[in-house]
Each structure stands twice: as C-alpha cells, then as structure tokens.
Coordinates of C-alpha atoms in Angstrom, one line a residue:
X1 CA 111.5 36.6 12.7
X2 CA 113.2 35.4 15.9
X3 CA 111.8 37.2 18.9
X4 CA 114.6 38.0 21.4
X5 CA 114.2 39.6 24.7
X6 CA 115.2 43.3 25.1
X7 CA 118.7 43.7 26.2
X8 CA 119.6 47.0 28.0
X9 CA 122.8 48.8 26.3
X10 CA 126.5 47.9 27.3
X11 CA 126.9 51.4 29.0
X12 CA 123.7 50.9 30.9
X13 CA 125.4 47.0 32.4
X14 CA 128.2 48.5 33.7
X15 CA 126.2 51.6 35.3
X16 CA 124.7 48.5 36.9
X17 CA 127.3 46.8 37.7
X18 CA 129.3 50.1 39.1
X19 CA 126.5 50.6 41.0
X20 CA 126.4 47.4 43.0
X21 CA 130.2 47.8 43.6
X22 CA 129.2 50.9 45.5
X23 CA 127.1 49.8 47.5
X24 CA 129.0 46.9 48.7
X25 CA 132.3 49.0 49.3
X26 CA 129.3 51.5 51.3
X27 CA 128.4 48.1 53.2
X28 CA 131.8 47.0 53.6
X29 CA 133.2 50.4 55.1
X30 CA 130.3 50.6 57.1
X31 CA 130.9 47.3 58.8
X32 CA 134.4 47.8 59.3
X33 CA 133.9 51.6 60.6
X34 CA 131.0 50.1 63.2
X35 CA 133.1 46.6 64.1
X36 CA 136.7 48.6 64.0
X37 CA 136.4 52.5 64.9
X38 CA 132.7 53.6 66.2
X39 CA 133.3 55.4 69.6
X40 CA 131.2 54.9 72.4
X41 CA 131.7 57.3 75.2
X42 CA 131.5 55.5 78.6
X43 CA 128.4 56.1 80.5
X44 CA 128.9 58.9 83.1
X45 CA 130.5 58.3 86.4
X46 CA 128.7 58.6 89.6
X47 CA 131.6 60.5 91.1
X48 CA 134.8 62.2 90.5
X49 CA 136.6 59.3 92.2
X50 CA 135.1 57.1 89.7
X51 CA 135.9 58.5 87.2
X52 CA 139.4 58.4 88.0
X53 CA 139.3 54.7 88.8
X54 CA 138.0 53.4 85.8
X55 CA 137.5 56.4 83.2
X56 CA 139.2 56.2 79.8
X57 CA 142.5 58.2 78.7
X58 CA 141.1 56.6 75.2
X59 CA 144.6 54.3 75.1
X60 CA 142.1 51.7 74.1
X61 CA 142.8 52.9 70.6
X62 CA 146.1 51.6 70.4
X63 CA 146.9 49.7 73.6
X64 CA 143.6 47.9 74.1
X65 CA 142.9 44.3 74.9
X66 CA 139.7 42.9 73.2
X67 CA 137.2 42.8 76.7
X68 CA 136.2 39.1 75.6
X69 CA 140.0 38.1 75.4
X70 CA 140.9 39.9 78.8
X71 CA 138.7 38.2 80.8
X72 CA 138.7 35.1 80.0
X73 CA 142.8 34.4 79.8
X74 CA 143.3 34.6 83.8
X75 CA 140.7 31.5 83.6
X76 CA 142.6 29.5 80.6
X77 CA 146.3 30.3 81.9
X78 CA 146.3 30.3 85.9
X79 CA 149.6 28.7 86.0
X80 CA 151.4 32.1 84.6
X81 CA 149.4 33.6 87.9
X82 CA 151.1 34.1 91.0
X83 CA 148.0 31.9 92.6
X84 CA 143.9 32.0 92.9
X85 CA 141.7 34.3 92.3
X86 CA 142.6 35.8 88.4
X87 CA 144.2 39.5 88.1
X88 CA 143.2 39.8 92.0
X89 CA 146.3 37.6 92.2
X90 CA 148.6 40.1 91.1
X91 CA 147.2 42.7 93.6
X92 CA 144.9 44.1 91.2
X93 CA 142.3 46.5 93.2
X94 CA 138.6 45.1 92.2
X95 CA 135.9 46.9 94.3
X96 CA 132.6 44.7 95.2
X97 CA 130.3 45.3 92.4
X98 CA 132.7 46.4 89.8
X99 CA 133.5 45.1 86.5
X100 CA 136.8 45.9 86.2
X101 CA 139.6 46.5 89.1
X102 CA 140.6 49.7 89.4
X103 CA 143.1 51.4 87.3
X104 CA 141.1 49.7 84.0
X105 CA 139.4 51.3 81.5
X106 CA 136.9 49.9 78.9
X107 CA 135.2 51.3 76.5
X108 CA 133.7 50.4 72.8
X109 CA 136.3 51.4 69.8
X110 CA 134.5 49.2 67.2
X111 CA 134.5 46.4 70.4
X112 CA 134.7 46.4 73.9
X113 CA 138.0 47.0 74.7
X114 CA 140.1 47.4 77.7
X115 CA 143.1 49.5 78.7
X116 CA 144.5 51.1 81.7
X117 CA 145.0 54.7 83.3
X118 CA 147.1 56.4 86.3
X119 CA 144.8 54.7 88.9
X120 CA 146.7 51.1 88.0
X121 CA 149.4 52.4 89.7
X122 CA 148.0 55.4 92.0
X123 CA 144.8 53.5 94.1
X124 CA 145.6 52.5 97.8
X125 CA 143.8 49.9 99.8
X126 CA 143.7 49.3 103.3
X127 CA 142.0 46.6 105.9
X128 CA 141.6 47.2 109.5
X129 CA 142.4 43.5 109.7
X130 CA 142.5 40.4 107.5
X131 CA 138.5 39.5 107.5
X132 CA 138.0 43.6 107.6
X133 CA 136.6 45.1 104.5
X134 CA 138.5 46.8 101.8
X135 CA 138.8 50.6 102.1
X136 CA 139.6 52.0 98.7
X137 CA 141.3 55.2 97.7
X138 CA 141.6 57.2 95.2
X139 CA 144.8 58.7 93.7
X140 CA 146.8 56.3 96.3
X141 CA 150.3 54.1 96.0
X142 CA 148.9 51.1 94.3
X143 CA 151.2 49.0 97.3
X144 CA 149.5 45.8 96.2
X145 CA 150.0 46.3 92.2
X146 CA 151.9 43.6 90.9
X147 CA 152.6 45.9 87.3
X148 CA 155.4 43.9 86.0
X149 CA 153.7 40.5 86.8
X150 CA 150.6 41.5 85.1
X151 CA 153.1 42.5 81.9
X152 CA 154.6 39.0 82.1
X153 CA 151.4 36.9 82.7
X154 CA 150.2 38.3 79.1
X155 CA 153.2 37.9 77.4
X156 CA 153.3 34.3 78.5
X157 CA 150.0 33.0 77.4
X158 CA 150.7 34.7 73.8
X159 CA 153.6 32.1 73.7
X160 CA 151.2 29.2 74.7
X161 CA 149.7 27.3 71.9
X162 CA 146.3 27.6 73.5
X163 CA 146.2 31.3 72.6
X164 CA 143.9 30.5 69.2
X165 CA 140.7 31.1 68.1
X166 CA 139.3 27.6 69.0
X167 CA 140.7 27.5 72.3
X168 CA 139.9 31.5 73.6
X169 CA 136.4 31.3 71.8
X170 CA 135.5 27.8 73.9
X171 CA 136.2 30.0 76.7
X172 CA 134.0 32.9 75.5
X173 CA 131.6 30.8 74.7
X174 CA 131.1 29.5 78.2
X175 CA 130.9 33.0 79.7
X176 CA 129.0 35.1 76.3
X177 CA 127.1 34.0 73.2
X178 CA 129.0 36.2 70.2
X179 CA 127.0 37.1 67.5
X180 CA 128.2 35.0 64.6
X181 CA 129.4 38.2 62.6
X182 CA 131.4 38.7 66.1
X183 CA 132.8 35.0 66.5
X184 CA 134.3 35.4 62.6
X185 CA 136.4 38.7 64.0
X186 CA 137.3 37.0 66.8
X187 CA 138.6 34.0 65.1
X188 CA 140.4 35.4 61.8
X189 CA 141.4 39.1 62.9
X190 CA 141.3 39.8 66.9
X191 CA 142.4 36.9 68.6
X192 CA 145.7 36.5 66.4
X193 CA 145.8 40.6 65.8
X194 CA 146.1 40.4 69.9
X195 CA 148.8 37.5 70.1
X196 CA 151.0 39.2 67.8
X197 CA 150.6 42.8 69.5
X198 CA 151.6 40.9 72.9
X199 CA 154.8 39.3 71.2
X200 CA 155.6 42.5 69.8
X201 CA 154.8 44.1 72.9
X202 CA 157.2 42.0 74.9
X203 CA 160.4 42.8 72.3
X204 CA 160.0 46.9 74.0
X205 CA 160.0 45.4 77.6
X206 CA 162.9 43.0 77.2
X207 CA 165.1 45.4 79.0
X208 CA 163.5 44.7 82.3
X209 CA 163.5 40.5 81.6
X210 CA 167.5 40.4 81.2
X211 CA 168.6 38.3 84.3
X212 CA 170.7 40.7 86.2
X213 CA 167.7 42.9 86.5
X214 CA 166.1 42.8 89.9
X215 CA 162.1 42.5 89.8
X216 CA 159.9 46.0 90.9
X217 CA 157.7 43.9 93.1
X218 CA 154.4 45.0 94.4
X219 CA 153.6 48.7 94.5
X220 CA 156.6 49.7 92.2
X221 CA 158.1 50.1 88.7
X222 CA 161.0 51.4 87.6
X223 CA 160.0 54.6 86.0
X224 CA 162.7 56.3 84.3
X225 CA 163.6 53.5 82.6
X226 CA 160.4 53.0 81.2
X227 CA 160.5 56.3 80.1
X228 CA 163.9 55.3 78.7
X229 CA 163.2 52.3 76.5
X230 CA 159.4 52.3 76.1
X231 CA 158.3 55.9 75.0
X232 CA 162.0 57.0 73.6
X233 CA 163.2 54.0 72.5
X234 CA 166.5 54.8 74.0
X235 CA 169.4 52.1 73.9
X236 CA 169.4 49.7 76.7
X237 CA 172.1 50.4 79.4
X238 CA 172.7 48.8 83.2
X239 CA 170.7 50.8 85.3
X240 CA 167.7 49.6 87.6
X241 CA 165.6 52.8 89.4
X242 CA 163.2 50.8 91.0
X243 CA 160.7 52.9 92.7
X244 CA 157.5 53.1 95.0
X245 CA 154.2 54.5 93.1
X246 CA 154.0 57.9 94.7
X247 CA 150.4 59.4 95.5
X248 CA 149.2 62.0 93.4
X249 CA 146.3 63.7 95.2
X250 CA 146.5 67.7 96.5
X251 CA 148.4 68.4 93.9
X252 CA 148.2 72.0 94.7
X253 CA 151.0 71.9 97.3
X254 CA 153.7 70.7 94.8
X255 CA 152.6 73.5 92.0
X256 CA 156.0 75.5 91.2
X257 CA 157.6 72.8 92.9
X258 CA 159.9 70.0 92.0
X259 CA 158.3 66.4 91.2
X260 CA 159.4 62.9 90.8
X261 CA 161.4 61.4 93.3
X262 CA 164.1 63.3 92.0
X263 CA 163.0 66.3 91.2
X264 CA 163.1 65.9 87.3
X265 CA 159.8 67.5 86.7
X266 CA 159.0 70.8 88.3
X267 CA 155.2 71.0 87.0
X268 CA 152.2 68.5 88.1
X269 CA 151.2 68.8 84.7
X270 CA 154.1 67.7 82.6
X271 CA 154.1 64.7 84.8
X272 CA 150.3 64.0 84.1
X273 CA 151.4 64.5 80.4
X274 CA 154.0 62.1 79.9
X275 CA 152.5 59.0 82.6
X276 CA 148.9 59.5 80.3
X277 CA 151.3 59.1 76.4
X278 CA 153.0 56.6 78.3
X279 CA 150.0 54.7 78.8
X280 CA 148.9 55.2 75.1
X281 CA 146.7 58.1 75.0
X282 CA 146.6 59.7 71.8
X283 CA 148.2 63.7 72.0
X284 CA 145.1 65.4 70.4
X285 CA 143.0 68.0 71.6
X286 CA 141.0 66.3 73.8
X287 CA 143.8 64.9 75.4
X288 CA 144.8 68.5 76.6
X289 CA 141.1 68.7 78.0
X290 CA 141.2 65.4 79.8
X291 CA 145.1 66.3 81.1
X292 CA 143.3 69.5 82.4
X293 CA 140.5 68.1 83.6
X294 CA 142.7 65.4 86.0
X295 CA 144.6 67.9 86.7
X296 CA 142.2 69.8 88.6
X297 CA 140.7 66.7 89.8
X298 CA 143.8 66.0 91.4
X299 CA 145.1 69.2 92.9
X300 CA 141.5 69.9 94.6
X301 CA 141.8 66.2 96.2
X302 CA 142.5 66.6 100.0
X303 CA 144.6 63.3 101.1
X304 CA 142.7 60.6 103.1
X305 CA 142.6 61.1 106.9
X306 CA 143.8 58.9 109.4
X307 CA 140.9 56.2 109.5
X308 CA 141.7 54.9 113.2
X309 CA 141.6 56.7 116.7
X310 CA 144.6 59.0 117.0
X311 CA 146.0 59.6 121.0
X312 CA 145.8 63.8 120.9
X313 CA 147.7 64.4 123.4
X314 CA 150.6 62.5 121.9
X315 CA 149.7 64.4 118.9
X316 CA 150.6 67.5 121.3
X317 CA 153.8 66.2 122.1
X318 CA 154.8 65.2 118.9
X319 CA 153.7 68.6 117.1
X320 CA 157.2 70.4 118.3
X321 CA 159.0 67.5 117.7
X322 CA 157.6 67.9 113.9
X323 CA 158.7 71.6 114.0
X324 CA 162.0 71.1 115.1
X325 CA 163.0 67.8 113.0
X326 CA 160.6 67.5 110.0
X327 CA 158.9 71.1 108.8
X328 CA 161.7 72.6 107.2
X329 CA 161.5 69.9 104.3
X330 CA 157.9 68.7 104.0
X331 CA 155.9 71.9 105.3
X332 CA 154.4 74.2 102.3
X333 CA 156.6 77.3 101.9
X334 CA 159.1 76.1 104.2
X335 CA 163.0 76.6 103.7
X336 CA 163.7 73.6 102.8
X337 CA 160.5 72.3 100.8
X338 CA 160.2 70.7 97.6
X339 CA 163.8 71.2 97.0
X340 CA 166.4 68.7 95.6
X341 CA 168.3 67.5 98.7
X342 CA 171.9 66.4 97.8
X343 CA 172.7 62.4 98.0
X344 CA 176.0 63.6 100.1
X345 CA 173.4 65.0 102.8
X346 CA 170.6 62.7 102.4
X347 CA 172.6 59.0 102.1
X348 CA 169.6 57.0 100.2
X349 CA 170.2 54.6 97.6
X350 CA 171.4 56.4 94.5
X351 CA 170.2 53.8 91.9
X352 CA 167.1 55.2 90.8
X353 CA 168.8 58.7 91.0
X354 CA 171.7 57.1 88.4
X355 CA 168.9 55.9 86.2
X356 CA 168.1 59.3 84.9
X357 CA 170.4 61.2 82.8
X358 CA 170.4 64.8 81.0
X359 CA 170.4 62.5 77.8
X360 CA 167.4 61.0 78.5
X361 CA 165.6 64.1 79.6
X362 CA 166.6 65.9 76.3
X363 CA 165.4 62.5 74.3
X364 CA 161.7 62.5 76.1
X365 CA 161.4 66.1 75.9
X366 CA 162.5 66.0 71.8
X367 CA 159.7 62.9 72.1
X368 CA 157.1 64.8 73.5
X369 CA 157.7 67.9 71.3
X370 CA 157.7 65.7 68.0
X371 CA 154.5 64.7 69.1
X372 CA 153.0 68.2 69.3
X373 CA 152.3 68.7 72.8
X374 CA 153.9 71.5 75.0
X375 CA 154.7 70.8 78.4
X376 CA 157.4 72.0 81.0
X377 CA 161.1 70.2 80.0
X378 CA 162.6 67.9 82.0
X379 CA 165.6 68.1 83.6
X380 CA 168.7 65.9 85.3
X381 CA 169.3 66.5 88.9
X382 CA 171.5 64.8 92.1
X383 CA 169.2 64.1 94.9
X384 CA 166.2 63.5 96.1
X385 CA 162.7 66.2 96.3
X386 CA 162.0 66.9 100.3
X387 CA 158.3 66.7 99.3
X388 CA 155.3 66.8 101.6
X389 CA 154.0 64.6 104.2
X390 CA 150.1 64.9 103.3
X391 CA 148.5 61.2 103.9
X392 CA 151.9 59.8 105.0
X393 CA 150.3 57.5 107.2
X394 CA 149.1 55.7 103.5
X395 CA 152.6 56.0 102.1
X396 CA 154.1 53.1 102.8
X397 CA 156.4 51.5 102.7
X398 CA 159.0 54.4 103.1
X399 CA 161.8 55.8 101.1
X400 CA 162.1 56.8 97.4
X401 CA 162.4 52.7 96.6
X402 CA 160.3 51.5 99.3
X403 CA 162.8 50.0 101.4
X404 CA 161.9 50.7 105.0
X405 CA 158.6 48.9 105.9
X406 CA 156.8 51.8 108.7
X407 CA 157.8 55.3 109.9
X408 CA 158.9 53.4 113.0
X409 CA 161.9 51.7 111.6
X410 CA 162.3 55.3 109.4
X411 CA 163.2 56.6 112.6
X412 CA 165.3 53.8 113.5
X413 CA 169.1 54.0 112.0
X414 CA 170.0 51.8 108.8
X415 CA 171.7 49.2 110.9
X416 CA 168.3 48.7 112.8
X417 CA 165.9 48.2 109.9
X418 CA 164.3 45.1 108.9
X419 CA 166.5 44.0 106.1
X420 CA 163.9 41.1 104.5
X421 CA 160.1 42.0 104.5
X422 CA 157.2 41.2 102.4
X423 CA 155.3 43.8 100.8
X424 CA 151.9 44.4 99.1
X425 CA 149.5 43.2 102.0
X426 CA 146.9 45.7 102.7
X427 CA 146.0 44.4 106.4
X428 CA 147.6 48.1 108.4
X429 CA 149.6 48.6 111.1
X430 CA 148.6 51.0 113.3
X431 CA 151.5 50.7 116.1
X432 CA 154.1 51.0 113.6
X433 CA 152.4 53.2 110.9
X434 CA 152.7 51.1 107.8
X435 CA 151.2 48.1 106.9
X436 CA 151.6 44.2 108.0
X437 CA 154.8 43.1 106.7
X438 CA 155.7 39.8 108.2
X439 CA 154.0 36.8 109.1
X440 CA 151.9 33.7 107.4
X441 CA 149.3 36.3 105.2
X442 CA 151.9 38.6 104.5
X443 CA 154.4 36.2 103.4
X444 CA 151.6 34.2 101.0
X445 CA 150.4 37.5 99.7
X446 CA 153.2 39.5 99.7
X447 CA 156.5 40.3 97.5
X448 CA 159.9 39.2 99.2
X449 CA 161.7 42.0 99.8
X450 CA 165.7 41.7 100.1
X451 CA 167.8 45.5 101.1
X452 CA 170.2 43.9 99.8
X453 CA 169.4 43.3 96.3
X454 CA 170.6 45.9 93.7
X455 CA 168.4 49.5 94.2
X456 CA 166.6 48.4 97.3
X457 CA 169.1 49.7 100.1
X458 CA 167.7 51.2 103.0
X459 CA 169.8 53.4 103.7
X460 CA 170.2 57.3 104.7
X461 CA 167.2 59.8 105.3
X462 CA 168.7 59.4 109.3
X463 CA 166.6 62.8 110.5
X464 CA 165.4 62.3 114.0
X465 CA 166.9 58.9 114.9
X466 CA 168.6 60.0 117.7
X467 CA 165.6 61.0 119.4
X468 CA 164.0 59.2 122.8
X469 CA 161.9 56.7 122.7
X470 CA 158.9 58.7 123.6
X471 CA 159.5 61.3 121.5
X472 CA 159.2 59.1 118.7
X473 CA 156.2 57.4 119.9
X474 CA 154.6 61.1 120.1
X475 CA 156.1 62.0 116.8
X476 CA 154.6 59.2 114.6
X477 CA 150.8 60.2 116.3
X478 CA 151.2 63.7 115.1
X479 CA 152.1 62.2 111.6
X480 CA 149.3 60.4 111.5
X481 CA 147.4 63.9 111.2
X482 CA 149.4 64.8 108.4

C-alpha cells in the first residue's frame, strides 16, 4: 500500500486561496486609504488670526502640492525665482517661526499636503523702516503677493527635466529621511502625478500667458477673469481687469451692500463662497460651516489702527474737510455709500469694469448652482462701489487697479500723479500715507509699475483735488483714524 499524505478537498483549496485574496485586497485598500485619503485635522490654532492665516479650506484634496515636493522646488529651481530667498522672493508673507507663509495651508490627506486659502491674497505687511520688523495683519491687501509669479514658477520647473523622482527625492533626502514605503510613492505615483497636474494646470491659465496680456504684479490679480476661464471655463476673449486685493475685515459694514470693486456681489457671503470654490474647496456641508464660520470671523474683525503717532489737532482740521468732501460715499448709512458710482461721474479706468459681463455672471451663478450651493446671484453693473474707508491708511496703493501710489497723490489731479512706481515694498510712508515706492529697495524689491500700460490708468476719482494745501495735509491725518 503506498502511504500518501492527506490532501484537504478542492472546495476546501480555494476557500484558502479566497481567503488569502481577501486579506490582501483588506491590506491593499488599507494602505491606499492610510497613504491616499486618511484625514488629519490640523492641530488647533492659538488664535482666530491664525487660523485664518494658515487654516485649511480642505482644497488640499484636489489642489494640493505634496509638502515634501513644495519645499524643496524653490531650492532645485531658483532661476524661475524672481531672486534669493525661495517663495519669500515672490512676496510671500512668512512670519518668524512659521512653517509655512501665510495664506498656506497644510494638512495630512493620505500625506502632507499643501494648498492655499483667502489669506494668500488678503494678509498686509508693514515695516516702520527697512531693518524694522515685520508687522503682520490679518485679512489685509496681500501688496507684496507676487500670485501670478508664484503660478508661473511651478509651471516652469514641471517643464524642466529635473522635475523626476531621482532628482526631487536627492533633494528630500537632504532635508527628510522617507520611509521606504514613502520614497516608492514618491517616486512611481506623486512626483510624476504632481508634474502632470502642473502641466495640466497651466493649459486653464494660458489665457493670462498670451503676450498682449499685461502682468497683475505684486498685490493684484485679475479677478473676473479668473472667474471667467478658471471656475466657468468660459471662452477666452481680450479683456484684462487687473485689480488690487481688497481687504476683507469688518465685514459688517458692507452687509446689504454692494461688493467687488464693482459692485457685482451685493452679499459678503457669496463673495466668501465663490473666492473659497475658486481656491478648490470641496461644496459639502462642511464647507457651509467653514464659509459661516469666516464669515463671522471676518465681519467681527475691527481694521488695524494707525500704528504711528497721528497730529490730533490736524485730525481736527481735517474731520470737516472729511464731512464735506468724503462722508457721503464711504461713511455707513450715508447717501451715497456702498452704491455703484457711474464711470461718467467717477472717470477711473474702465478695464476691469469691461471685464465683467451679464454673461459671465449668469455662467458662474449656473456654476455655483450645478454645484449645489445657494448663494446670492451675481450681477453686471457700470461703475465702481463707493465703499468704506476703514484701515485706509493700509490700503494702498489706491484706486480700484492700484494705480496711484499714496492718498497724497489721490488728492493730486491725474496729470500730477507719479506715472512709473514700484510696488510691493512693505517699508511705509507715513508723510504720504502709502508705502515706499521709489528708490534703490523699492526698485529691487518691487514690481514696475507703468499708468500707461493697458488697465493700469490713473485716472478719475478727482474729489477734493482742488483743495489748499493745508487742507489736504489735515485731511490725510484724519484718514489716518479711519
């Protein structure tokens, strides 16, 4: 008799076999739900400023840079940098201390990933003089924020054959020690997954790249036309709307009241709602809580006060000449406040006006709709919003497009206003209410810019340049109260 060993029945092999395919499709989707989509709420902020400046709209979902990738590209590409120093370069608002500037986000979605929110654009800085230190604030015109540069420098290191896995890991490497597991997703799915997200990227901002297009420059985008061809996917047409980031604290005063520079959004909300799905945030029910949430934030923020010594008795003198030039338009319940003032009347440059048409409102507000949120419509207007002067003295430069470096010159007529200037130095100005716009630092720092270049006129808004001397002097104290 021939002895053979036991054999367990067919049936009992591929109970076996099934089994051990489960548990490696349990393993697998494990791994890929911890590496890819575990959620790791960022640690809690030590104030509600902070939060702001670095808290997540969760656009790292979609929009996110891997962290390891983001920091170290500034070191492998400087020469797509406007000059030293990394993203500081493109006027990128880093607090001592922090790991990110402000206006970033990161947060763990599988990896450490890194995306930004309003405070890119809406975080003011300001020296007392160039070896002063940096006063930061919160919900500010980001007048230093090269946007558009920082767009470009990422699209041009995803064309640069050094963007692979050997080349951006070497650079890890020499900053972090990745797990193995971690180096293998780096290599074969992140690094290239990221290159070809940037190239893709750069297809929906081609618009702004055509060569007739003027640049935004530092402290500026051009809004409605990002609007246009980025979250509607409109067709491209030959406008430019260049314009200044406003500031978006006490957001109480413009409730019921018109918003944008033009006055195409009458609701502090709606405008919250579209610049957060702009940025990538996913329309879900927490992003209703988190729109309410900065909401409030914002409309309970007072604006920053005057941080130098104010003469009060030229505030006195200048408080009447306030009354009788100024508080109609930018005082709270006024006449004239938050209403759309008519381009015949007001005489600005009408390009950013022109950008916006009752086409495209009806396309963003179809947008928004299809994506299951509710918000206040949009709407096409013909001038600009007389909105209020709360923190002007942080505002500049002045005008809709930023065209008119101080309130000094504002006062001045057109003819009389510097025509070239450099903006995006944070050093202030305290004679002429604005910031440092001409000289050695300004210039290296600084973004040339021409009036005379398509959408930057300076132009119109001629209120109160006929007054004396002195009564402009007094005037600009009393608005540095404001």
């Amino acid at each position: 008799m021939i002895l053979t060993p036991n054999k367990p029945p067919r049936g009992r092999w591929w109970k076996m076999l099934l089994g051990v395919v489960v548990v490696f499709a349990l393993w697998a989707g494990f791994v890929g739900w911890y590496k890819f989509f575990r959620e790791v709420p960022q640690p809690a902020f030590a104030s509600a400023d902070k939060q702001f400046m670095y808290g997540s709209l969760r656009a790292e979902n979609d929009r996110g840079i891997p962290y390891w990738i983001w920091l170290v590209l500034p070191r492998m590409f400087p020469e797509y940098l406007p000059g030293p120093g990394g993203y500081k370069s493109l006027g990128m608002m880093w607090e001592p201390g922090e790991e990110l500037p402000a206006g970033f986000s990161k947060r763990t979605v599988g990896f450490p990933r890194v995306a930004n929110n309003c405070a890119a654009c809406h975080t003011a800085t300001v020296r007392a003089a160039e070896d002063a230190p940096t006063q930061f604030y919160a919900a500010g015109p980001a007048h230093t924020a090269d946007v558009q540069a920082y767009f470009r420098f990422f699209f041009a290191t995803a064309h640069d054959v050094r963007f692979n896995g050997d080349d951006i890991l070497r650079e890890i490497e020499l900053v972090y020690g990745l797990p193995w597991f971690d180096r293998v997703l780096y290599r074969y799915v992140l690094i290239p997954f990221t290159k070809k997200a940037l190239l893709d990227q750069e297809k929906q901002f081609a618009w702004m790249n055509r060569p007739h297009m003027p640049d935004w420059g530092k402290g500026r985008d051009d809004p409605m036309n990002l609007t246009k061809y980025f979250m509607t996917e409109m067709e491209y047409d030959e406008t430019t709307g260049n314009a200044d980031f406003p500031s978006v604290w006490n957001l109480q005063v413009r409730e019921g009241y018109a918003l944008q520079w033009d006055g195409t959004t009458p609701s502090p909300r709606s405008v919250l709602i579209d610049s957060a799905l702009g940025l990538g945030a996913p329309p879900d029910d927490e992003f209703l809580e988190q729109i309410a949430d900065l909401d409030k934030y914002l409309k309970a923020l007072p604006p920053p006060k005057y941080p130098f010594a104010i003469d009060q008795a030229l505030v006195a003198a200048g408080k009447p000449v306030y009354e009788q030039y100024c508080a109609s338009c930018h005082d709270v319940g006024r006449e004239r406040y938050g209403k759309i003032v008519d381009m015949t009347e007001l005489g600005t440059d009408r390009e950013r006006l022109d950008t916006w048409t009752k086409a495209a409102a009806d396309t963003a507000n179809a947008k928004v709709k299809s994506m299951g949120i509710t918000r206040i419509d949009m709407i096409k207007t013909d001038g600009y919003v007389s909105g209020p002067l709360d923190g002007i003295w942080l505002r500049a430069p002045y005008l809709h497009n930023g065209s008119v470096p101080n309130l000094r010159e504002l006062l001045e007529p057109a003819a009389k206003r510097t025509k070239v200037f450099y903006r995006g130095y944070d050093v202030y100005d305290r004679q002429n209410v604005g910031f440092v716009t001409q000289g050695a630092e300004a210039e290296r720092t600084g973004f040339r810019f021409d009036t005379a270049v398509r959408g930057n006129g300076n132009q119109g808004h001629t209120y109160g340049t006929e007054l004396s001397a002195a009564k402009k002097t007094a005037l600009l104290e009393y608005l540095k109260t404001q």
